[in-house]
Amino acid sequence: MASDPTRSPTPTPAWHPRTTMVRSGLERSPNMETAEALYLTSGFVYPDADAARRAFDGSDSRFVYSRFRNPTNAVFETRLAALEGAAICRATASGMAAVTAALLCQVKAGDRVVAARSLFVSCHWVLTELLPRFGVTVELVPGTDLAAWRTALSQPAVCVFLESPANPALEVLDIPAVCDLAHAAGARVVVDNAFATPVLQRPLALGADVVVHSATKYIDGQGRCLGGAILTNDAAYDEEGLLPFLRNTGPCISPFNAWVMAKGLETLDLRVRAQCDSALALARALQGAPGVRAVRYPGLESHPQHALAMAQMDGRGGAMVALDLAGGQPAAFRFLDGLGLIDISNNLGDAKSLACHPATTTHQRLSVEEQAAQGITPGLVRLSVGLEDARDLIADVTRALEGV
Ligand SMILES: *Cc1c(COP(=O)(O)O)cnc(C)c1O
């Protein structure tokens, strides 16, 4: 007997991630479209005044306004929640909207937050500039140093924030170990999972309480739209903190962008695995190449947290590669200018391979001391490995290195 054709088959726990990515969250309209419908609408109408009253007093669950909820946004949220193993997903306008909301919704003056030092630079700003304005104390620790986490978390804290692998020097943090220490200090752990994606790493299963995403990166995967998401299984965090914060401050995603992200999820697994394969091939080719002081890639045996990365990231190193050029900034600039295929861009997670010099672009705002503490040397080049043939990427970097 045919099931209700307006619904996607009910997701079952037996579905593998690739099936979930294509099938979950779909609710067809009476038009029976194949692809997910795009509900580009800000509001919704009611058949009569009492229906509107019932929608607002909560006796009817329905869409009332797209700042609160939207059917297209719900497809993206349901699909990403299934992948991350989360009961709750709230989509946002950008990754930074997600990070800011995930933190601000749970802190108040007098609270203490502990975070890893190596951070996406806007996350660093939110933690070190924004939160202290409201009387929140923030302490940064070297993320790979468990003794430093233990010391920082020997005092109570409300929240711990980290990303792994960390941007741009690609250190890998021990998520279960940090979660244990954080929970003993009474803190909720927020993990930025933008670099690993749920294909490689599911922080909630590793002990984290909240996951944040820049969907702009691998979830879109083709450099088109900004978007973000916050995921959790902590109903109290959502009901008391996150949901009222999002509904009343309005960092919601556009339904158009949510539609692009939902479609992006359909190919995420294939793309990320292919990009990881190319990244490993590229990292191997760069290791020991003339002019290259070090290659930092979690998939290489030479990476200081290689074993941890393999255990925590499904045996893969991710699709970001960092290389430290012996000739410092002049060598890094000559390398970037010598690339013919790979574009110079501060973005990442695109189908197109991209390269940047963090010290003079993304992380320019940091002092030289802070850059050094985060492993951002003058010769550091960050590569976001895309979907081109790995042989063409290796040829491009090899040619560029010859000009250094
Ligand atoms: C890009 C990025 C962000 C910010 O995301 P936007 O979508 O650009 O706002 C946050 N964290 C990490 C790790 C990122 O790479």
Coordinates of C-alpha atoms and ligand atoms in Angstrom, one line a residue:
M1 CA 0.0 0.0 0.0
A2 CA 1.3 3.4 -0.9
S3 CA 2.2 5.7 1.9
D4 CA 1.0 9.3 2.1
P5 CA 2.7 10.8 -1.0
T6 CA 2.9 14.3 0.5
R7 CA 5.3 13.0 3.1
S8 CA 8.8 11.7 2.8
P9 CA 9.1 8.1 4.1
T10 CA 9.4 8.3 7.9
P11 CA 13.0 8.4 8.8
T12 CA 14.1 5.3 10.6
P13 CA 17.1 4.8 12.8
A14 CA 18.2 2.1 10.2
W15 CA 18.8 4.8 7.6
H16 CA 22.4 5.5 6.9
P17 CA 23.6 9.2 6.8
R18 CA 23.5 9.4 3.0
T19 CA 19.8 8.4 2.9
T20 CA 19.0 10.9 5.8
M21 CA 20.8 13.7 3.9
V22 CA 18.6 13.2 0.8
R23 CA 15.3 12.2 2.3
S24 CA 14.7 13.6 5.8
G25 CA 12.6 16.7 6.4
L26 CA 10.8 16.6 3.1
E27 CA 7.1 17.4 3.4
R28 CA 5.5 17.8 0.0
S29 CA 2.8 20.4 -0.7
P30 CA -0.5 19.3 -2.4
N31 CA 1.3 20.0 -5.7
M32 CA 3.4 16.9 -5.2
E33 CA 6.7 18.5 -6.3
T34 CA 9.7 16.2 -6.3
A35 CA 12.2 18.7 -4.9
E36 CA 11.6 20.6 -1.7
A37 CA 9.3 23.6 -2.1
L38 CA 10.7 27.1 -1.4
Y39 CA 8.3 29.0 0.8
L40 CA 9.7 32.5 0.3
T41 CA 7.2 34.2 2.5
S42 CA 7.5 36.4 5.6
G43 CA 4.0 35.7 7.0
F44 CA 1.1 33.3 7.0
V45 CA -2.7 33.9 6.9
Y46 CA -5.5 32.6 9.0
P47 CA -9.0 31.5 7.9
D48 CA -10.7 33.4 10.8
A49 CA -9.8 35.6 13.8
D50 CA -10.1 32.7 16.2
A51 CA -7.5 30.7 14.3
A52 CA -5.1 33.5 14.7
R53 CA -5.9 33.7 18.4
R54 CA -5.3 29.9 18.7
A55 CA -2.0 30.1 16.9
F56 CA -0.8 32.8 19.3
D57 CA -2.0 31.2 22.6
G58 CA -0.2 28.0 21.5
S59 CA -3.3 25.8 21.2
D60 CA -2.6 25.3 17.5
S61 CA 0.9 24.5 16.3
R62 CA 1.3 26.3 12.9
F63 CA 3.5 28.8 11.1
V64 CA 2.9 32.4 12.1
Y65 CA 5.9 34.4 11.0
S66 CA 9.2 33.5 9.3
R67 CA 11.3 35.1 12.1
F68 CA 9.9 32.3 14.3
R69 CA 9.5 29.4 11.9
N70 CA 9.2 28.7 8.1
P71 CA 8.5 25.5 6.3
T72 CA 11.6 25.7 4.1
N73 CA 13.8 26.5 7.1
A74 CA 12.2 23.5 8.8
V75 CA 13.4 21.2 6.1
F76 CA 17.0 22.3 6.5
E77 CA 16.7 22.2 10.3
T78 CA 15.2 18.7 10.3
R79 CA 17.8 17.3 7.9
L80 CA 20.8 18.8 9.7
A81 CA 19.4 17.7 13.1
A82 CA 19.2 14.1 11.8
L83 CA 22.8 14.2 10.7
E84 CA 24.2 15.7 13.9
G85 CA 22.0 13.4 16.1
A86 CA 20.2 16.4 17.7
A87 CA 16.6 16.8 18.8
I88 CA 16.7 20.5 18.2
C89 CA 18.1 22.6 15.3
R90 CA 17.7 26.3 14.9
A91 CA 18.9 27.8 11.6
T92 CA 20.5 31.3 11.5
A93 CA 21.5 33.9 9.0
S94 CA 25.2 33.1 9.2
G95 CA 27.7 31.1 11.2
M96 CA 28.5 34.1 13.3
A97 CA 24.8 34.6 14.1
A98 CA 24.8 31.0 15.3
V99 CA 27.9 31.5 17.5
T100 CA 26.7 34.8 18.9
A101 CA 23.2 33.5 19.8
A102 CA 24.5 30.2 21.1
L103 CA 26.7 32.1 23.6
L104 CA 24.7 35.2 24.4
C105 CA 21.5 33.3 25.1
Q106 CA 23.0 31.5 28.1
V107 CA 25.2 34.1 29.8
K108 CA 24.6 37.0 32.2
A109 CA 26.8 39.5 34.0
G110 CA 29.1 37.8 36.4
D111 CA 29.3 34.5 34.5
R112 CA 32.6 32.9 33.4
V113 CA 33.3 31.4 30.0
V114 CA 36.4 29.3 29.1
A115 CA 37.4 29.0 25.4
A116 CA 40.1 27.5 23.3
R117 CA 42.6 30.2 22.1
S118 CA 42.7 29.1 18.4
L119 CA 39.4 30.5 17.0
F120 CA 37.9 31.8 13.8
V121 CA 38.7 35.5 14.2
S122 CA 35.1 36.7 14.7
C123 CA 34.5 34.0 17.3
H124 CA 37.6 35.5 19.0
W125 CA 36.0 39.0 18.8
V126 CA 32.7 37.8 20.3
L127 CA 34.5 36.1 23.2
T128 CA 37.1 38.7 23.9
E129 CA 35.4 42.0 23.0
L130 CA 31.7 41.5 23.1
L131 CA 31.0 39.3 26.1
P132 CA 33.2 41.3 28.5
R133 CA 31.2 44.4 27.7
F134 CA 28.3 42.7 29.5
G135 CA 30.3 41.7 32.5
V136 CA 31.1 38.1 31.4
T137 CA 34.6 37.0 32.2
V138 CA 36.3 35.0 29.4
E139 CA 39.5 33.0 29.8
L140 CA 41.3 31.6 26.8
V141 CA 43.4 28.4 27.0
P142 CA 45.7 26.6 24.6
G143 CA 43.2 24.1 23.3
T144 CA 45.5 21.1 23.0
D145 CA 46.8 21.4 26.5
L146 CA 44.5 19.3 28.8
A147 CA 46.4 20.5 31.9
A148 CA 45.5 24.1 31.0
W149 CA 41.9 23.1 30.6
R150 CA 42.0 21.3 33.9
T151 CA 43.4 24.4 35.7
A152 CA 40.9 26.8 34.0
L153 CA 38.0 24.5 34.8
S154 CA 39.0 24.0 38.4
Q155 CA 36.7 27.0 39.0
P156 CA 33.0 27.1 38.1
A157 CA 32.2 28.2 34.5
V158 CA 28.8 28.4 32.7
C159 CA 30.1 27.7 29.2
V160 CA 33.1 26.3 27.3
F161 CA 33.6 27.1 23.6
L162 CA 35.9 25.4 21.1
E163 CA 36.4 24.5 17.5
S164 CA 38.1 21.4 16.2
P165 CA 40.0 21.3 13.9
A166 CA 40.7 24.9 14.7
N167 CA 41.1 27.6 12.1
P168 CA 43.7 28.2 10.6
A169 CA 46.5 26.1 12.1
L170 CA 44.4 23.0 12.2
E171 CA 45.0 21.8 15.8
V172 CA 42.7 19.0 16.9
L173 CA 41.1 19.2 20.4
D174 CA 40.2 16.3 22.5
I175 CA 36.4 16.9 22.6
P176 CA 35.4 14.1 25.1
A177 CA 38.2 15.0 27.5
V178 CA 37.4 18.7 27.5
C179 CA 33.6 17.9 27.9
D180 CA 34.4 15.8 31.0
L181 CA 36.3 18.7 32.6
A182 CA 33.7 21.2 31.5
H183 CA 30.8 19.3 32.9
A184 CA 32.6 18.8 36.2
A185 CA 32.9 22.6 36.4
G186 CA 29.2 23.0 35.7
A187 CA 29.7 24.3 32.1
R188 CA 27.8 23.6 28.9
V189 CA 30.1 22.9 26.0
V190 CA 29.5 24.6 22.6
V191 CA 31.5 23.1 19.7
D192 CA 31.9 24.9 16.3
N193 CA 31.8 22.0 13.9
A194 CA 32.2 24.0 10.7
F195 CA 35.6 22.5 9.6
A196 CA 34.8 18.8 10.3
T197 CA 31.1 18.8 9.3
P198 CA 28.7 16.1 10.7
V199 CA 30.1 13.8 8.0
L200 CA 33.3 13.4 10.0
Q201 CA 32.5 14.5 13.5
R202 CA 29.3 14.5 15.6
P203 CA 30.2 16.5 18.8
L204 CA 27.0 15.7 20.6
A205 CA 27.9 12.0 20.6
L206 CA 31.3 13.0 21.9
G207 CA 29.8 14.8 25.0
A208 CA 29.2 18.3 23.7
D209 CA 25.9 20.1 24.7
V210 CA 25.6 22.4 21.7
V211 CA 26.9 22.4 18.1
V212 CA 27.2 25.5 16.0
H213 CA 27.7 25.6 12.2
S214 CA 28.7 28.0 9.6
A215 CA 26.6 26.4 6.9
T216 CA 28.2 29.0 4.5
K217 CA 31.1 26.6 4.3
Y218 CA 30.7 22.9 3.5
I219 CA 26.9 22.6 4.0
D220 CA 26.3 25.0 1.1
G221 CA 29.6 23.8 -0.4
Q222 CA 29.4 25.9 -3.5
G223 CA 30.1 29.3 -2.2
R224 CA 26.6 30.7 -2.8
C225 CA 24.8 31.6 0.5
L226 CA 25.5 32.5 4.1
G227 CA 23.8 30.5 6.8
G228 CA 24.3 28.9 10.2
A229 CA 22.7 26.6 12.7
I230 CA 22.6 25.7 16.4
L231 CA 21.9 22.2 17.4
T232 CA 21.3 20.6 20.8
N233 CA 19.5 17.9 22.8
D234 CA 19.3 20.2 25.9
A235 CA 15.6 21.2 26.0
A236 CA 16.1 23.6 28.9
Y237 CA 18.9 25.4 27.0
D238 CA 16.5 25.8 24.0
E239 CA 13.3 26.7 25.8
E240 CA 14.8 29.0 28.4
G241 CA 17.6 30.5 26.4
L242 CA 18.0 29.9 22.7
L243 CA 14.4 30.0 21.4
P244 CA 13.3 33.2 23.1
F245 CA 16.7 34.8 22.1
L246 CA 16.3 33.9 18.4
R247 CA 12.6 34.8 18.2
N248 CA 13.0 38.2 19.7
T249 CA 16.4 39.3 18.3
G250 CA 15.8 37.9 14.8
P251 CA 19.1 36.4 13.4
C252 CA 16.9 34.0 11.3
I253 CA 18.0 32.6 8.0
S254 CA 16.3 33.6 4.7
P255 CA 14.1 30.7 3.4
F256 CA 15.9 31.0 0.1
N257 CA 19.3 30.4 1.8
A258 CA 17.8 27.6 3.9
W259 CA 16.6 26.0 0.7
V260 CA 20.1 26.1 -0.8
M261 CA 21.5 24.6 2.4
A262 CA 18.9 21.8 2.5
K263 CA 19.9 20.9 -1.1
G264 CA 23.5 21.2 -0.2
L265 CA 23.1 18.6 2.5
E266 CA 22.0 16.1 -0.1
T267 CA 25.5 16.0 -1.5
L268 CA 27.5 16.8 1.7
D269 CA 28.7 13.3 2.4
L270 CA 29.9 12.7 -1.2
R271 CA 31.6 16.1 -1.4
V272 CA 33.3 16.1 2.0
R273 CA 34.7 12.6 1.4
A274 CA 36.1 13.5 -2.0
Q275 CA 37.6 16.7 -0.7
C276 CA 39.2 14.8 2.2
D277 CA 40.8 12.4 -0.3
S278 CA 42.2 15.2 -2.3
A279 CA 43.4 17.1 0.8
L280 CA 45.3 14.0 1.9
A281 CA 46.9 13.6 -1.5
L282 CA 47.8 17.3 -1.6
A283 CA 49.2 17.2 2.0
R284 CA 51.4 14.1 1.1
A285 CA 52.7 15.9 -2.1
L286 CA 53.6 19.0 -0.1
Q287 CA 55.4 17.2 2.7
G288 CA 59.1 17.6 2.2
A289 CA 58.7 19.7 -0.9
P290 CA 61.4 22.4 -1.4
G291 CA 60.6 25.6 0.5
V292 CA 58.0 23.9 2.7
R293 CA 58.9 24.0 6.4
A294 CA 55.9 22.1 7.6
V295 CA 52.6 20.8 6.4
R296 CA 49.9 20.8 9.0
Y297 CA 47.1 18.3 8.1
P298 CA 45.4 16.1 10.7
G299 CA 45.4 13.2 8.3
L300 CA 49.2 13.1 8.1
E301 CA 51.1 11.0 10.6
S302 CA 53.3 14.0 11.3
H303 CA 50.4 16.0 12.8
P304 CA 50.7 16.2 16.6
Q305 CA 47.1 15.1 17.2
H306 CA 47.0 12.6 14.3
A307 CA 45.8 9.7 16.4
L308 CA 43.1 11.8 18.1
A309 CA 41.9 13.2 14.8
M310 CA 41.6 9.7 13.3
A311 CA 39.6 8.5 16.3
Q312 CA 37.4 11.6 16.5
M313 CA 36.9 12.4 12.8
D314 CA 35.9 9.1 11.3
G315 CA 39.4 8.3 10.2
R316 CA 39.7 11.4 8.0
G317 CA 41.8 14.6 8.2
G318 CA 39.3 17.0 6.8
A319 CA 39.6 19.2 3.7
M320 CA 41.7 22.0 5.0
V321 CA 45.5 21.9 4.7
A322 CA 47.9 24.5 6.2
L323 CA 51.5 24.8 5.0
D324 CA 54.3 26.8 6.6
L325 CA 56.7 28.2 4.0
A326 CA 60.3 28.6 5.1
G327 CA 60.7 32.0 3.4
G328 CA 58.0 33.7 5.6
Q329 CA 55.6 36.2 4.3
P330 CA 57.5 37.0 1.0
A331 CA 57.5 33.3 0.2
A332 CA 53.8 33.0 1.1
F333 CA 52.9 35.9 -1.2
R334 CA 55.0 34.5 -4.1
F335 CA 53.3 31.1 -3.6
L336 CA 49.8 32.6 -3.7
D337 CA 50.6 34.8 -6.7
G338 CA 52.1 31.8 -8.5
L339 CA 48.9 29.8 -8.2
G340 CA 47.1 29.4 -11.5
L341 CA 44.1 27.2 -10.7
I342 CA 43.5 27.7 -6.9
D343 CA 42.0 31.1 -6.2
I344 CA 43.1 33.5 -3.5
S345 CA 40.2 33.9 -1.1
N346 CA 39.5 34.0 2.6
N347 CA 36.4 31.8 2.1
L348 CA 36.5 28.1 2.6
G349 CA 34.5 24.9 2.1
D350 CA 33.8 25.7 -1.6
A351 CA 33.9 23.3 -4.5
K352 CA 36.6 25.6 -5.8
S353 CA 39.9 25.3 -4.1
L354 CA 40.9 28.5 -2.3
A355 CA 44.1 29.7 -0.6
C356 CA 44.7 32.5 1.9
H357 CA 47.5 34.1 4.0
P358 CA 45.8 34.2 7.5
A359 CA 48.4 36.6 9.0
T360 CA 47.6 39.4 6.6
T361 CA 43.9 38.6 5.9
T362 CA 41.5 36.7 8.2
H363 CA 43.7 37.0 11.3
Q364 CA 45.3 40.4 10.5
R365 CA 43.4 42.0 13.5
L366 CA 45.3 39.9 16.0
S367 CA 48.6 41.1 17.6
V368 CA 51.8 39.3 16.4
E369 CA 52.0 37.6 19.9
E370 CA 48.4 36.4 19.6
Q371 CA 49.1 35.2 16.1
A372 CA 52.1 33.3 17.3
A373 CA 50.1 31.7 20.2
Q374 CA 47.6 30.4 17.6
G375 CA 50.3 29.0 15.3
I376 CA 49.8 31.7 12.7
T377 CA 53.3 32.2 11.4
P378 CA 54.3 34.7 8.6
G379 CA 54.8 31.8 6.2
L380 CA 51.5 30.1 6.9
V381 CA 49.2 29.5 3.9
R382 CA 45.8 27.9 4.4
L383 CA 44.3 25.8 1.6
S384 CA 40.7 24.9 1.3
V385 CA 40.7 21.9 -0.9
G386 CA 37.8 21.8 -3.3
L387 CA 36.3 19.3 -5.8
E388 CA 38.8 19.7 -8.7
D389 CA 40.8 16.7 -9.7
A390 CA 43.6 16.2 -7.1
R391 CA 46.2 15.8 -9.9
D392 CA 45.5 19.3 -11.2
L393 CA 45.7 20.7 -7.6
I394 CA 49.0 19.0 -7.0
A395 CA 50.3 20.3 -10.3
D396 CA 49.2 23.9 -9.4
V397 CA 50.9 24.0 -6.0
T398 CA 54.0 22.3 -7.3
R399 CA 54.3 25.0 -10.0
A400 CA 53.7 27.7 -7.5
L401 CA 56.3 26.3 -5.1
E402 CA 58.9 26.4 -7.9
G403 CA 58.4 30.1 -8.2
V404 CA 59.0 30.6 -4.4
Ligands
LIG1 C1 33.3 30.9 8.7 C2 33.3 30.4 10.1 C3 32.5 31.0 11.0 C4 31.6 32.1 10.7 O1 30.6 31.8 9.8 P1 29.9 32.8 8.8 O2 28.9 32.0 8.1 O3 30.9 33.4 7.9 O4 29.3 33.9 9.6 C5 32.5 30.5 12.3 N1 33.4 29.5 12.7 C6 34.2 28.9 11.8 C7 35.1 27.8 12.2 C8 34.2 29.3 10.5 O5 35.0 28.8 9.6

